Amino acid sequence: MTRQRKRFGQHFLTDDEIARRVVGAASISSQDTVVEIGPGRGALTGHLVACTGDLHLVEIDRELVARLKARFGTSVQVYPEDVLRFDFNQVVSAEPQALTLIGNLPYNISTPLIMVLLGQLDIIGQMVFMLQREVAVRLAASPATRDYGRLSVMVQRHCAIERLFDVLPAAFAPPPKVHSTVVRLTPHAVPRGGPVEDTVFINVVRDAFSMRRKTLRRALKRYQPDAALQRLGIDSGLRAERLSVEQFVDLANQLATTVRDR
């Protein structure tokens, strides 16, 4: 039995019915190119190989890499790499199609990984991930709720998010201390809110949520935001969680103009 490595945040899925449901949620065809992130002991992989002949596995644990190669042989391509630094372009075929990404993500990398993936959406068709339930709730949160924050805005600008089903700790070995949720993220054809300078948008959203109890006027004071907020009809006394994705895009565009004019 492969030992758990705590530094990788490993909780191995052992419930085969759950594995079947996760794979089924992706509706994979035989022609799809699929990348499984963190396959671990192969709970999902065993079902994925029956769906497609173009399956790629990204696994950082070298002991698990050897086990996966021994079990699945040439039916998969295994990359012994850190997925946070993985270039998904290398698995795109000569006749490119949008990738399906799937995985039971280690809790300690799920949020940073999703943020990294936002920069590679031009080659991604869908993502079906098992996440800590708290992260799934934040992803799908609506404005003016306590779970709505930077992650919600950044991801919802680029993807439609569906919470599919919850998974109990007993489905894993060792059982985590939290519940999990399977989600599907589907990239928008056009990002919500329209064009915006990415760097400005990222910085404005980050700063706005940096201290949740601050008003927009105080959180964004380095941008001198009052004029921009007034032009948009946004009360400068509001807090960041009251703004929609589209309002953040509009605000970033207004503040970008202000910064250039200084």
PDB file of C-alpha atoms in Angstrom:
ATOM      1  CA  MET A   1       0.000   0.000   0.000  1.00  0.00           C
ATOM      2  CA  THR A   2       1.377   3.379  -0.993  1.00  0.00           C
ATOM      3  CA  ARG A   3       1.889   5.551   2.070  1.00  0.00           C
ATOM      4  CA  GLN A   4       0.223   8.928   2.429  1.00  0.00           C
ATOM      5  CA  ARG A   5       2.539  11.920   2.139  1.00  0.00           C
ATOM      6  CA  LYS A   6       1.164  14.761   4.236  1.00  0.00           C
ATOM      7  CA  ARG A   7       3.139  17.426   2.380  1.00  0.00           C
ATOM      8  CA  PHE A   8       1.128  16.629  -0.753  1.00  0.00           C
ATOM      9  CA  GLY A   9      -2.212  16.896   1.067  1.00  0.00           C
ATOM     10  CA  GLN A  10      -3.163  13.379   0.011  1.00  0.00           C
ATOM     11  CA  HIS A  11      -6.570  11.887   0.785  1.00  0.00           C
ATOM     12  CA  PHE A  12      -7.110   8.932  -1.529  1.00  0.00           C
ATOM     13  CA  LEU A  13     -10.603   8.313  -2.891  1.00  0.00           C
ATOM     14  CA  THR A  14     -11.666   4.755  -2.042  1.00  0.00           C
ATOM     15  CA  ASP A  15     -15.404   4.798  -2.810  1.00  0.00           C
ATOM     16  CA  ASP A  16     -15.759   3.348  -6.312  1.00  0.00           C
ATOM     17  CA  GLU A  17     -19.321   4.582  -6.758  1.00  0.00           C
ATOM     18  CA  ILE A  18     -18.211   8.143  -6.048  1.00  0.00           C
ATOM     19  CA  ALA A  19     -15.358   7.701  -8.527  1.00  0.00           C
ATOM     20  CA  ARG A  20     -17.858   6.527 -11.119  1.00  0.00           C
ATOM     21  CA  ARG A  21     -20.092   9.559 -10.492  1.00  0.00           C
ATOM     22  CA  VAL A  22     -17.193  12.008 -10.793  1.00  0.00           C
ATOM     23  CA  VAL A  23     -16.109  10.563 -14.137  1.00  0.00           C
ATOM     24  CA  GLY A  24     -19.719  10.387 -15.323  1.00  0.00           C
ATOM     25  CA  ALA A  25     -20.189  14.092 -14.560  1.00  0.00           C
ATOM     26  CA  ALA A  26     -17.609  14.924 -17.233  1.00  0.00           C
ATOM     27  CA  SER A  27     -19.535  13.076 -20.004  1.00  0.00           C
ATOM     28  CA  ILE A  28     -16.265  12.083 -21.683  1.00  0.00           C
ATOM     29  CA  SER A  29     -16.284  10.722 -25.228  1.00  0.00           C
ATOM     30  CA  SER A  30     -13.705   8.408 -26.799  1.00  0.00           C
ATOM     31  CA  GLN A  31     -12.291  11.330 -28.812  1.00  0.00           C
ATOM     32  CA  ASP A  32     -11.714  13.631 -25.829  1.00  0.00           C
ATOM     33  CA  THR A  33      -8.273  14.558 -24.546  1.00  0.00           C
ATOM     34  CA  VAL A  34      -8.407  14.250 -20.769  1.00  0.00           C
ATOM     35  CA  VAL A  35      -5.918  15.335 -18.121  1.00  0.00           C
ATOM     36  CA  GLU A  36      -6.336  13.903 -14.639  1.00  0.00           C
ATOM     37  CA  ILE A  37      -4.711  15.990 -11.932  1.00  0.00           C
ATOM     38  CA  GLY A  38      -3.384  14.130  -8.910  1.00  0.00           C
ATOM     39  CA  PRO A  39      -4.557  10.617  -9.836  1.00  0.00           C
ATOM     40  CA  GLY A  40      -3.100   9.161  -6.638  1.00  0.00           C
ATOM     41  CA  ARG A  41      -3.804   5.434  -6.519  1.00  0.00           C
ATOM     42  CA  GLY A  42      -5.935   5.536  -9.668  1.00  0.00           C
ATOM     43  CA  ALA A  43      -9.508   5.566  -8.331  1.00  0.00           C
ATOM     44  CA  LEU A  44     -10.699   7.869 -11.124  1.00  0.00           C
ATOM     45  CA  THR A  45      -8.121   6.653 -13.622  1.00  0.00           C
ATOM     46  CA  GLY A  46      -9.585   3.157 -13.699  1.00  0.00           C
ATOM     47  CA  HIS A  47     -12.851   4.598 -15.016  1.00  0.00           C
ATOM     48  CA  LEU A  48     -11.241   7.207 -17.266  1.00  0.00           C
ATOM     49  CA  VAL A  49      -9.248   4.668 -19.304  1.00  0.00           C
ATOM     50  CA  ALA A  50     -12.536   3.081 -20.308  1.00  0.00           C
ATOM     51  CA  CYS A  51     -13.806   6.444 -21.637  1.00  0.00           C
ATOM     52  CA  THR A  52     -10.941   7.769 -23.743  1.00  0.00           C
ATOM     53  CA  GLY A  53      -7.758   6.645 -25.430  1.00  0.00           C
ATOM     54  CA  ASP A  54      -6.098  10.013 -24.876  1.00  0.00           C
ATOM     55  CA  LEU A  55      -5.567  10.177 -21.111  1.00  0.00           C
ATOM     56  CA  HIS A  56      -2.793  12.127 -19.404  1.00  0.00           C
ATOM     57  CA  LEU A  57      -1.943  11.977 -15.699  1.00  0.00           C
ATOM     58  CA  VAL A  58      -0.088  14.674 -13.762  1.00  0.00           C
ATOM     59  CA  GLU A  59       1.250  13.304 -10.465  1.00  0.00           C
ATOM     60  CA  ILE A  60       3.967  14.828  -8.279  1.00  0.00           C
ATOM     61  CA  ASP A  61       4.521  11.792  -6.016  1.00  0.00           C
ATOM     62  CA  ARG A  62       7.197   9.630  -7.695  1.00  0.00           C
ATOM     63  CA  GLU A  63       6.134   6.524  -5.764  1.00  0.00           C
ATOM     64  CA  LEU A  64       2.612   6.906  -7.108  1.00  0.00           C
ATOM     65  CA  VAL A  65       3.947   7.591 -10.613  1.00  0.00           C
ATOM     66  CA  ALA A  66       5.646   4.193 -10.615  1.00  0.00           C
ATOM     67  CA  ARG A  67       2.481   2.530  -9.366  1.00  0.00           C
ATOM     68  CA  LEU A  68       0.330   4.214 -12.031  1.00  0.00           C
ATOM     69  CA  LYS A  69       2.716   3.221 -14.829  1.00  0.00           C
ATOM     70  CA  ALA A  70       2.761  -0.372 -13.618  1.00  0.00           C
ATOM     71  CA  ARG A  71      -1.029  -0.548 -13.406  1.00  0.00           C
ATOM     72  CA  PHE A  72      -2.052   1.273 -16.585  1.00  0.00           C
ATOM     73  CA  GLY A  73       0.973   0.836 -18.840  1.00  0.00           C
ATOM     74  CA  THR A  74       0.788   2.460 -22.275  1.00  0.00           C
ATOM     75  CA  SER A  75      -2.914   3.274 -21.977  1.00  0.00           C
ATOM     76  CA  VAL A  76      -1.955   6.536 -20.215  1.00  0.00           C
ATOM     77  CA  GLN A  77       0.774   9.161 -20.379  1.00  0.00           C
ATOM     78  CA  VAL A  78       2.135  10.000 -16.926  1.00  0.00           C
ATOM     79  CA  TYR A  79       3.880  13.294 -16.148  1.00  0.00           C
ATOM     80  CA  PRO A  80       5.854  13.271 -12.862  1.00  0.00           C
ATOM     81  CA  GLU A  81       5.456  17.015 -12.354  1.00  0.00           C
ATOM     82  CA  ASP A  82       4.060  19.700 -10.079  1.00  0.00           C
ATOM     83  CA  VAL A  83       0.742  20.651 -11.680  1.00  0.00           C
ATOM     84  CA  LEU A  84       1.144  24.262 -10.505  1.00  0.00           C
ATOM     85  CA  ARG A  85       4.030  24.516 -12.993  1.00  0.00           C
ATOM     86  CA  PHE A  86       2.609  22.204 -15.651  1.00  0.00           C
ATOM     87  CA  ASP A  87       2.142  23.504 -19.203  1.00  0.00           C
ATOM     88  CA  PHE A  88      -1.094  21.974 -20.447  1.00  0.00           C
ATOM     89  CA  ASN A  89      -0.212  22.922 -24.026  1.00  0.00           C
ATOM     90  CA  GLN A  90       2.105  19.912 -24.156  1.00  0.00           C
ATOM     91  CA  VAL A  91      -0.819  17.493 -24.171  1.00  0.00           C
ATOM     92  CA  VAL A  92      -2.750  19.265 -26.934  1.00  0.00           C
ATOM     93  CA  SER A  93      -2.677  17.164 -30.108  1.00  0.00           C
ATOM     94  CA  ALA A  94      -1.823  18.286 -33.649  1.00  0.00           C
ATOM     95  CA  GLU A  95      -5.559  18.734 -34.153  1.00  0.00           C
ATOM     96  CA  PRO A  96      -6.226  20.738 -31.003  1.00  0.00           C
ATOM     97  CA  GLN A  97      -9.444  20.426 -29.084  1.00  0.00           C
ATOM     98  CA  ALA A  98     -10.483  21.772 -25.730  1.00  0.00           C
ATOM     99  CA  LEU A  99      -9.112  19.689 -22.872  1.00  0.00           C
ATOM    100  CA  THR A 100     -11.165  18.092 -20.130  1.00  0.00           C
ATOM    101  CA  LEU A 101      -9.440  18.460 -16.759  1.00  0.00           C
ATOM    102  CA  ILE A 102     -10.570  16.214 -13.935  1.00  0.00           C
ATOM    103  CA  GLY A 103      -9.294  15.341 -10.500  1.00  0.00           C
ATOM    104  CA  ASN A 104      -9.633  14.903  -6.781  1.00  0.00           C
ATOM    105  CA  LEU A 105      -7.538  17.964  -6.020  1.00  0.00           C
ATOM    106  CA  PRO A 106      -5.307  18.112  -2.932  1.00  0.00           C
ATOM    107  CA  TYR A 107      -6.913  20.682  -0.659  1.00  0.00           C
ATOM    108  CA  ASN A 108      -3.656  22.601  -0.182  1.00  0.00           C
ATOM    109  CA  ILE A 109      -3.305  23.481  -3.876  1.00  0.00           C
ATOM    110  CA  SER A 110      -6.897  23.702  -5.118  1.00  0.00           C
ATOM    111  CA  THR A 111      -7.297  27.485  -4.924  1.00  0.00           C
ATOM    112  CA  PRO A 112      -3.867  28.419  -6.341  1.00  0.00           C
ATOM    113  CA  LEU A 113      -4.288  25.808  -9.079  1.00  0.00           C
ATOM    114  CA  ILE A 114      -7.645  27.183 -10.180  1.00  0.00           C
ATOM    115  CA  MET A 115      -6.121  30.660 -10.329  1.00  0.00           C
ATOM    116  CA  VAL A 116      -3.270  29.325 -12.486  1.00  0.00           C
ATOM    117  CA  LEU A 117      -5.722  27.552 -14.791  1.00  0.00           C
ATOM    118  CA  LEU A 118      -7.551  30.812 -15.470  1.00  0.00           C
ATOM    119  CA  GLY A 119      -4.524  31.731 -17.570  1.00  0.00           C
ATOM    120  CA  GLN A 120      -4.837  28.630 -19.780  1.00  0.00           C
ATOM    121  CA  LEU A 121      -8.568  28.611 -20.508  1.00  0.00           C
ATOM    122  CA  ASP A 122      -8.015  28.986 -24.257  1.00  0.00           C
ATOM    123  CA  ILE A 123      -7.266  25.235 -24.394  1.00  0.00           C
ATOM    124  CA  ILE A 124      -9.699  24.051 -21.694  1.00  0.00           C
ATOM    125  CA  GLY A 125     -13.257  22.932 -22.429  1.00  0.00           C
ATOM    126  CA  GLN A 126     -14.320  21.945 -18.918  1.00  0.00           C
ATOM    127  CA  MET A 127     -12.960  21.174 -15.459  1.00  0.00           C
ATOM    128  CA  VAL A 128     -14.557  18.638 -13.109  1.00  0.00           C
ATOM    129  CA  PHE A 129     -12.911  18.796  -9.706  1.00  0.00           C
ATOM    130  CA  MET A 130     -13.441  17.409  -6.233  1.00  0.00           C
ATOM    131  CA  LEU A 131     -12.749  20.256  -3.808  1.00  0.00           C
ATOM    132  CA  GLN A 132     -13.089  21.066  -0.156  1.00  0.00           C
ATOM    133  CA  ARG A 133     -16.752  22.037   0.222  1.00  0.00           C
ATOM    134  CA  GLU A 134     -15.826  25.443   1.624  1.00  0.00           C
ATOM    135  CA  VAL A 135     -13.890  26.264  -1.558  1.00  0.00           C
ATOM    136  CA  ALA A 136     -16.765  25.079  -3.763  1.00  0.00           C
ATOM    137  CA  VAL A 137     -19.166  27.340  -1.856  1.00  0.00           C
ATOM    138  CA  ARG A 138     -16.841  30.320  -2.327  1.00  0.00           C
ATOM    139  CA  LEU A 139     -16.512  29.634  -6.045  1.00  0.00           C
ATOM    140  CA  ALA A 140     -20.267  29.723  -6.602  1.00  0.00           C
ATOM    141  CA  ALA A 141     -21.144  32.430  -4.051  1.00  0.00           C
ATOM    142  CA  SER A 142     -23.382  35.346  -5.008  1.00  0.00           C
ATOM    143  CA  PRO A 143     -22.688  39.019  -4.238  1.00  0.00           C
ATOM    144  CA  ALA A 144     -23.739  40.281  -0.816  1.00  0.00           C
ATOM    145  CA  THR A 145     -23.116  36.896   0.844  1.00  0.00           C
ATOM    146  CA  ARG A 146     -20.394  36.103   3.361  1.00  0.00           C
ATOM    147  CA  ASP A 147     -18.721  33.557   1.058  1.00  0.00           C
ATOM    148  CA  TYR A 148     -18.442  35.935  -1.903  1.00  0.00           C
ATOM    149  CA  GLY A 149     -14.896  37.170  -2.314  1.00  0.00           C
ATOM    150  CA  ARG A 150     -11.850  37.486  -4.519  1.00  0.00           C
ATOM    151  CA  LEU A 151     -11.974  33.848  -5.639  1.00  0.00           C
ATOM    152  CA  SER A 152     -15.667  34.168  -6.555  1.00  0.00           C
ATOM    153  CA  VAL A 153     -15.097  37.254  -8.704  1.00  0.00           C
ATOM    154  CA  MET A 154     -11.970  36.004 -10.464  1.00  0.00           C
ATOM    155  CA  VAL A 155     -13.404  32.608 -11.364  1.00  0.00           C
ATOM    156  CA  GLN A 156     -16.950  33.714 -12.166  1.00  0.00           C
ATOM    157  CA  ARG A 157     -15.628  36.260 -14.657  1.00  0.00           C
ATOM    158  CA  HIS A 158     -14.147  33.393 -16.682  1.00  0.00           C
ATOM    159  CA  CYS A 159     -16.258  30.306 -15.894  1.00  0.00           C
ATOM    160  CA  ALA A 160     -19.763  29.068 -15.231  1.00  0.00           C
ATOM    161  CA  ILE A 161     -19.725  27.094 -11.978  1.00  0.00           C
ATOM    162  CA  GLU A 162     -21.970  24.182 -11.051  1.00  0.00           C
ATOM    163  CA  ARG A 163     -21.932  22.471  -7.679  1.00  0.00           C
ATOM    164  CA  LEU A 164     -22.795  18.861  -8.547  1.00  0.00           C
ATOM    165  CA  PHE A 165     -22.782  16.781  -5.355  1.00  0.00           C
ATOM    166  CA  ASP A 166     -21.179  16.513  -1.923  1.00  0.00           C
ATOM    167  CA  VAL A 167     -18.871  13.720  -0.779  1.00  0.00           C
ATOM    168  CA  LEU A 168     -18.538  12.533   2.816  1.00  0.00           C
ATOM    169  CA  PRO A 169     -15.118  12.095   4.502  1.00  0.00           C
ATOM    170  CA  ALA A 170     -15.701   8.320   4.700  1.00  0.00           C
ATOM    171  CA  ALA A 171     -15.144   8.097   0.922  1.00  0.00           C
ATOM    172  CA  PHE A 172     -11.409   8.737   1.438  1.00  0.00           C
ATOM    173  CA  ALA A 173      -8.413   7.162   3.106  1.00  0.00           C
ATOM    174  CA  PRO A 174      -7.407   8.722   5.373  1.00  0.00           C
ATOM    175  CA  PRO A 175     -10.722  10.541   5.890  1.00  0.00           C
ATOM    176  CA  PRO A 176     -10.305  14.342   5.750  1.00  0.00           C
ATOM    177  CA  LYS A 177     -11.716  16.504   8.498  1.00  0.00           C
ATOM    178  CA  VAL A 178     -13.978  18.321   6.047  1.00  0.00           C
ATOM    179  CA  HIS A 179     -16.639  17.466   3.484  1.00  0.00           C
ATOM    180  CA  SER A 180     -15.902  17.648  -0.230  1.00  0.00           C
ATOM    181  CA  THR A 181     -17.903  18.831  -3.227  1.00  0.00           C
ATOM    182  CA  VAL A 182     -17.646  17.960  -6.907  1.00  0.00           C
ATOM    183  CA  VAL A 183     -17.898  20.988  -9.174  1.00  0.00           C
ATOM    184  CA  ARG A 184     -17.899  21.598 -12.916  1.00  0.00           C
ATOM    185  CA  LEU A 185     -16.290  24.755 -14.317  1.00  0.00           C
ATOM    186  CA  THR A 186     -17.062  25.630 -17.932  1.00  0.00           C
ATOM    187  CA  PRO A 187     -15.151  28.554 -19.467  1.00  0.00           C
ATOM    188  CA  HIS A 188     -17.262  31.375 -20.880  1.00  0.00           C
ATOM    189  CA  ALA A 189     -16.864  32.057 -24.593  1.00  0.00           C
ATOM    190  CA  VAL A 190     -16.404  35.708 -23.600  1.00  0.00           C
ATOM    191  CA  PRO A 191     -15.419  36.744 -20.050  1.00  0.00           C
ATOM    192  CA  ARG A 192     -18.206  38.373 -18.066  1.00  0.00           C
ATOM    193  CA  GLY A 193     -18.110  42.147 -18.096  1.00  0.00           C
ATOM    194  CA  GLY A 194     -16.221  42.486 -21.370  1.00  0.00           C
ATOM    195  CA  PRO A 195     -12.623  43.617 -21.995  1.00  0.00           C
ATOM    196  CA  VAL A 196     -10.408  44.864 -19.172  1.00  0.00           C
ATOM    197  CA  GLU A 197      -6.705  45.167 -18.491  1.00  0.00           C
ATOM    198  CA  ASP A 198      -6.020  41.921 -16.663  1.00  0.00           C
ATOM    199  CA  THR A 199      -3.357  43.325 -14.354  1.00  0.00           C
ATOM    200  CA  VAL A 200      -5.541  46.220 -13.249  1.00  0.00           C
ATOM    201  CA  PHE A 201      -8.570  43.965 -12.745  1.00  0.00           C
ATOM    202  CA  ILE A 202      -6.578  41.450 -10.679  1.00  0.00           C
ATOM    203  CA  ASN A 203      -5.093  44.197  -8.502  1.00  0.00           C
ATOM    204  CA  VAL A 204      -8.371  46.033  -7.979  1.00  0.00           C
ATOM    205  CA  VAL A 205     -10.210  42.857  -6.945  1.00  0.00           C
ATOM    206  CA  ARG A 206      -7.354  41.817  -4.663  1.00  0.00           C
ATOM    207  CA  ASP A 207      -7.155  45.214  -2.977  1.00  0.00           C
ATOM    208  CA  ALA A 208     -10.911  45.568  -2.634  1.00  0.00           C
ATOM    209  CA  PHE A 209     -11.137  42.310  -0.671  1.00  0.00           C
ATOM    210  CA  SER A 210      -7.854  42.708   1.222  1.00  0.00           C
ATOM    211  CA  MET A 211      -9.718  43.861   4.320  1.00  0.00           C
ATOM    212  CA  ARG A 212     -13.357  42.872   3.999  1.00  0.00           C
ATOM    213  CA  ARG A 213     -14.634  45.326   6.596  1.00  0.00           C
ATOM    214  CA  LYS A 214     -13.214  48.346   4.761  1.00  0.00           C
ATOM    215  CA  THR A 215     -15.340  50.408   2.411  1.00  0.00           C
ATOM    216  CA  LEU A 216     -14.381  50.643  -1.245  1.00  0.00           C
ATOM    217  CA  ARG A 217     -13.127  54.182  -0.675  1.00  0.00           C
ATOM    218  CA  ARG A 218     -10.695  53.003   2.002  1.00  0.00           C
ATOM    219  CA  ALA A 219      -9.702  49.663   0.459  1.00  0.00           C
ATOM    220  CA  LEU A 220      -8.923  51.284  -2.905  1.00  0.00           C
ATOM    221  CA  LYS A 221      -7.524  54.571  -1.604  1.00  0.00           C
ATOM    222  CA  ARG A 222      -4.248  54.209  -3.525  1.00  0.00           C
ATOM    223  CA  TYR A 223      -6.287  54.544  -6.742  1.00  0.00           C
ATOM    224  CA  GLN A 224      -8.112  57.696  -5.541  1.00  0.00           C
ATOM    225  CA  PRO A 225     -11.371  55.964  -6.519  1.00  0.00           C
ATOM    226  CA  ASP A 226     -14.024  58.543  -5.613  1.00  0.00           C
ATOM    227  CA  ALA A 227     -14.448  60.017  -9.107  1.00  0.00           C
ATOM    228  CA  ALA A 228     -14.549  56.595 -10.769  1.00  0.00           C
ATOM    229  CA  LEU A 229     -17.088  55.290  -8.264  1.00  0.00           C
ATOM    230  CA  GLN A 230     -19.255  58.390  -8.742  1.00  0.00           C
ATOM    231  CA  ARG A 231     -19.196  58.025 -12.548  1.00  0.00           C
ATOM    232  CA  LEU A 232     -20.363  54.426 -12.185  1.00  0.00           C
ATOM    233  CA  GLY A 233     -23.041  55.280  -9.643  1.00  0.00           C
ATOM    234  CA  ILE A 234     -21.426  53.066  -6.996  1.00  0.00           C
ATOM    235  CA  ASP A 235     -21.653  54.188  -3.362  1.00  0.00           C
ATOM    236  CA  SER A 236     -18.064  54.561  -2.103  1.00  0.00           C
ATOM    237  CA  GLY A 237     -19.280  53.493   1.338  1.00  0.00           C
ATOM    238  CA  LEU A 238     -20.113  49.996   0.130  1.00  0.00           C
ATOM    239  CA  ARG A 239     -17.897  47.020   0.827  1.00  0.00           C
ATOM    240  CA  ALA A 240     -16.391  44.885  -1.923  1.00  0.00           C
ATOM    241  CA  GLU A 241     -18.792  41.971  -1.479  1.00  0.00           C
ATOM    242  CA  ARG A 242     -21.665  44.155  -2.713  1.00  0.00           C
ATOM    243  CA  LEU A 243     -20.243  44.493  -6.243  1.00  0.00           C
ATOM    244  CA  SER A 244     -21.000  42.114  -9.108  1.00  0.00           C
ATOM    245  CA  VAL A 245     -18.369  40.767 -11.471  1.00  0.00           C
ATOM    246  CA  GLU A 246     -19.495  43.243 -14.117  1.00  0.00           C
ATOM    247  CA  GLN A 247     -19.207  46.169 -11.693  1.00  0.00           C
ATOM    248  CA  PHE A 248     -15.645  45.145 -10.829  1.00  0.00           C
ATOM    249  CA  VAL A 249     -14.792  45.102 -14.538  1.00  0.00           C
ATOM    250  CA  ASP A 250     -16.311  48.558 -15.007  1.00  0.00           C
ATOM    251  CA  LEU A 251     -14.479  49.855 -11.951  1.00  0.00           C
ATOM    252  CA  ALA A 252     -11.132  48.411 -13.089  1.00  0.00           C
ATOM    253  CA  ASN A 253     -11.571  50.063 -16.484  1.00  0.00           C
ATOM    254  CA  GLN A 254     -12.353  53.411 -14.873  1.00  0.00           C
ATOM    255  CA  LEU A 255      -9.395  53.165 -12.481  1.00  0.00           C
ATOM    256  CA  ALA A 256      -7.044  52.141 -15.297  1.00  0.00           C
ATOM    257  CA  THR A 257      -7.922  55.370 -17.084  1.00  0.00           C
ATOM    258  CA  THR A 258      -7.318  57.343 -13.888  1.00  0.00           C
ATOM    259  CA  VAL A 259      -3.892  55.752 -13.370  1.00  0.00           C
ATOM    260  CA  ARG A 260      -2.817  56.445 -16.973  1.00  0.00           C
ATOM    261  CA  ASP A 261      -3.892  60.092 -16.715  1.00  0.00           C
ATOM    262  CA  ARG A 262      -1.808  60.819 -13.620  1.00  0.00           C
TER     263      ARG A 262
END
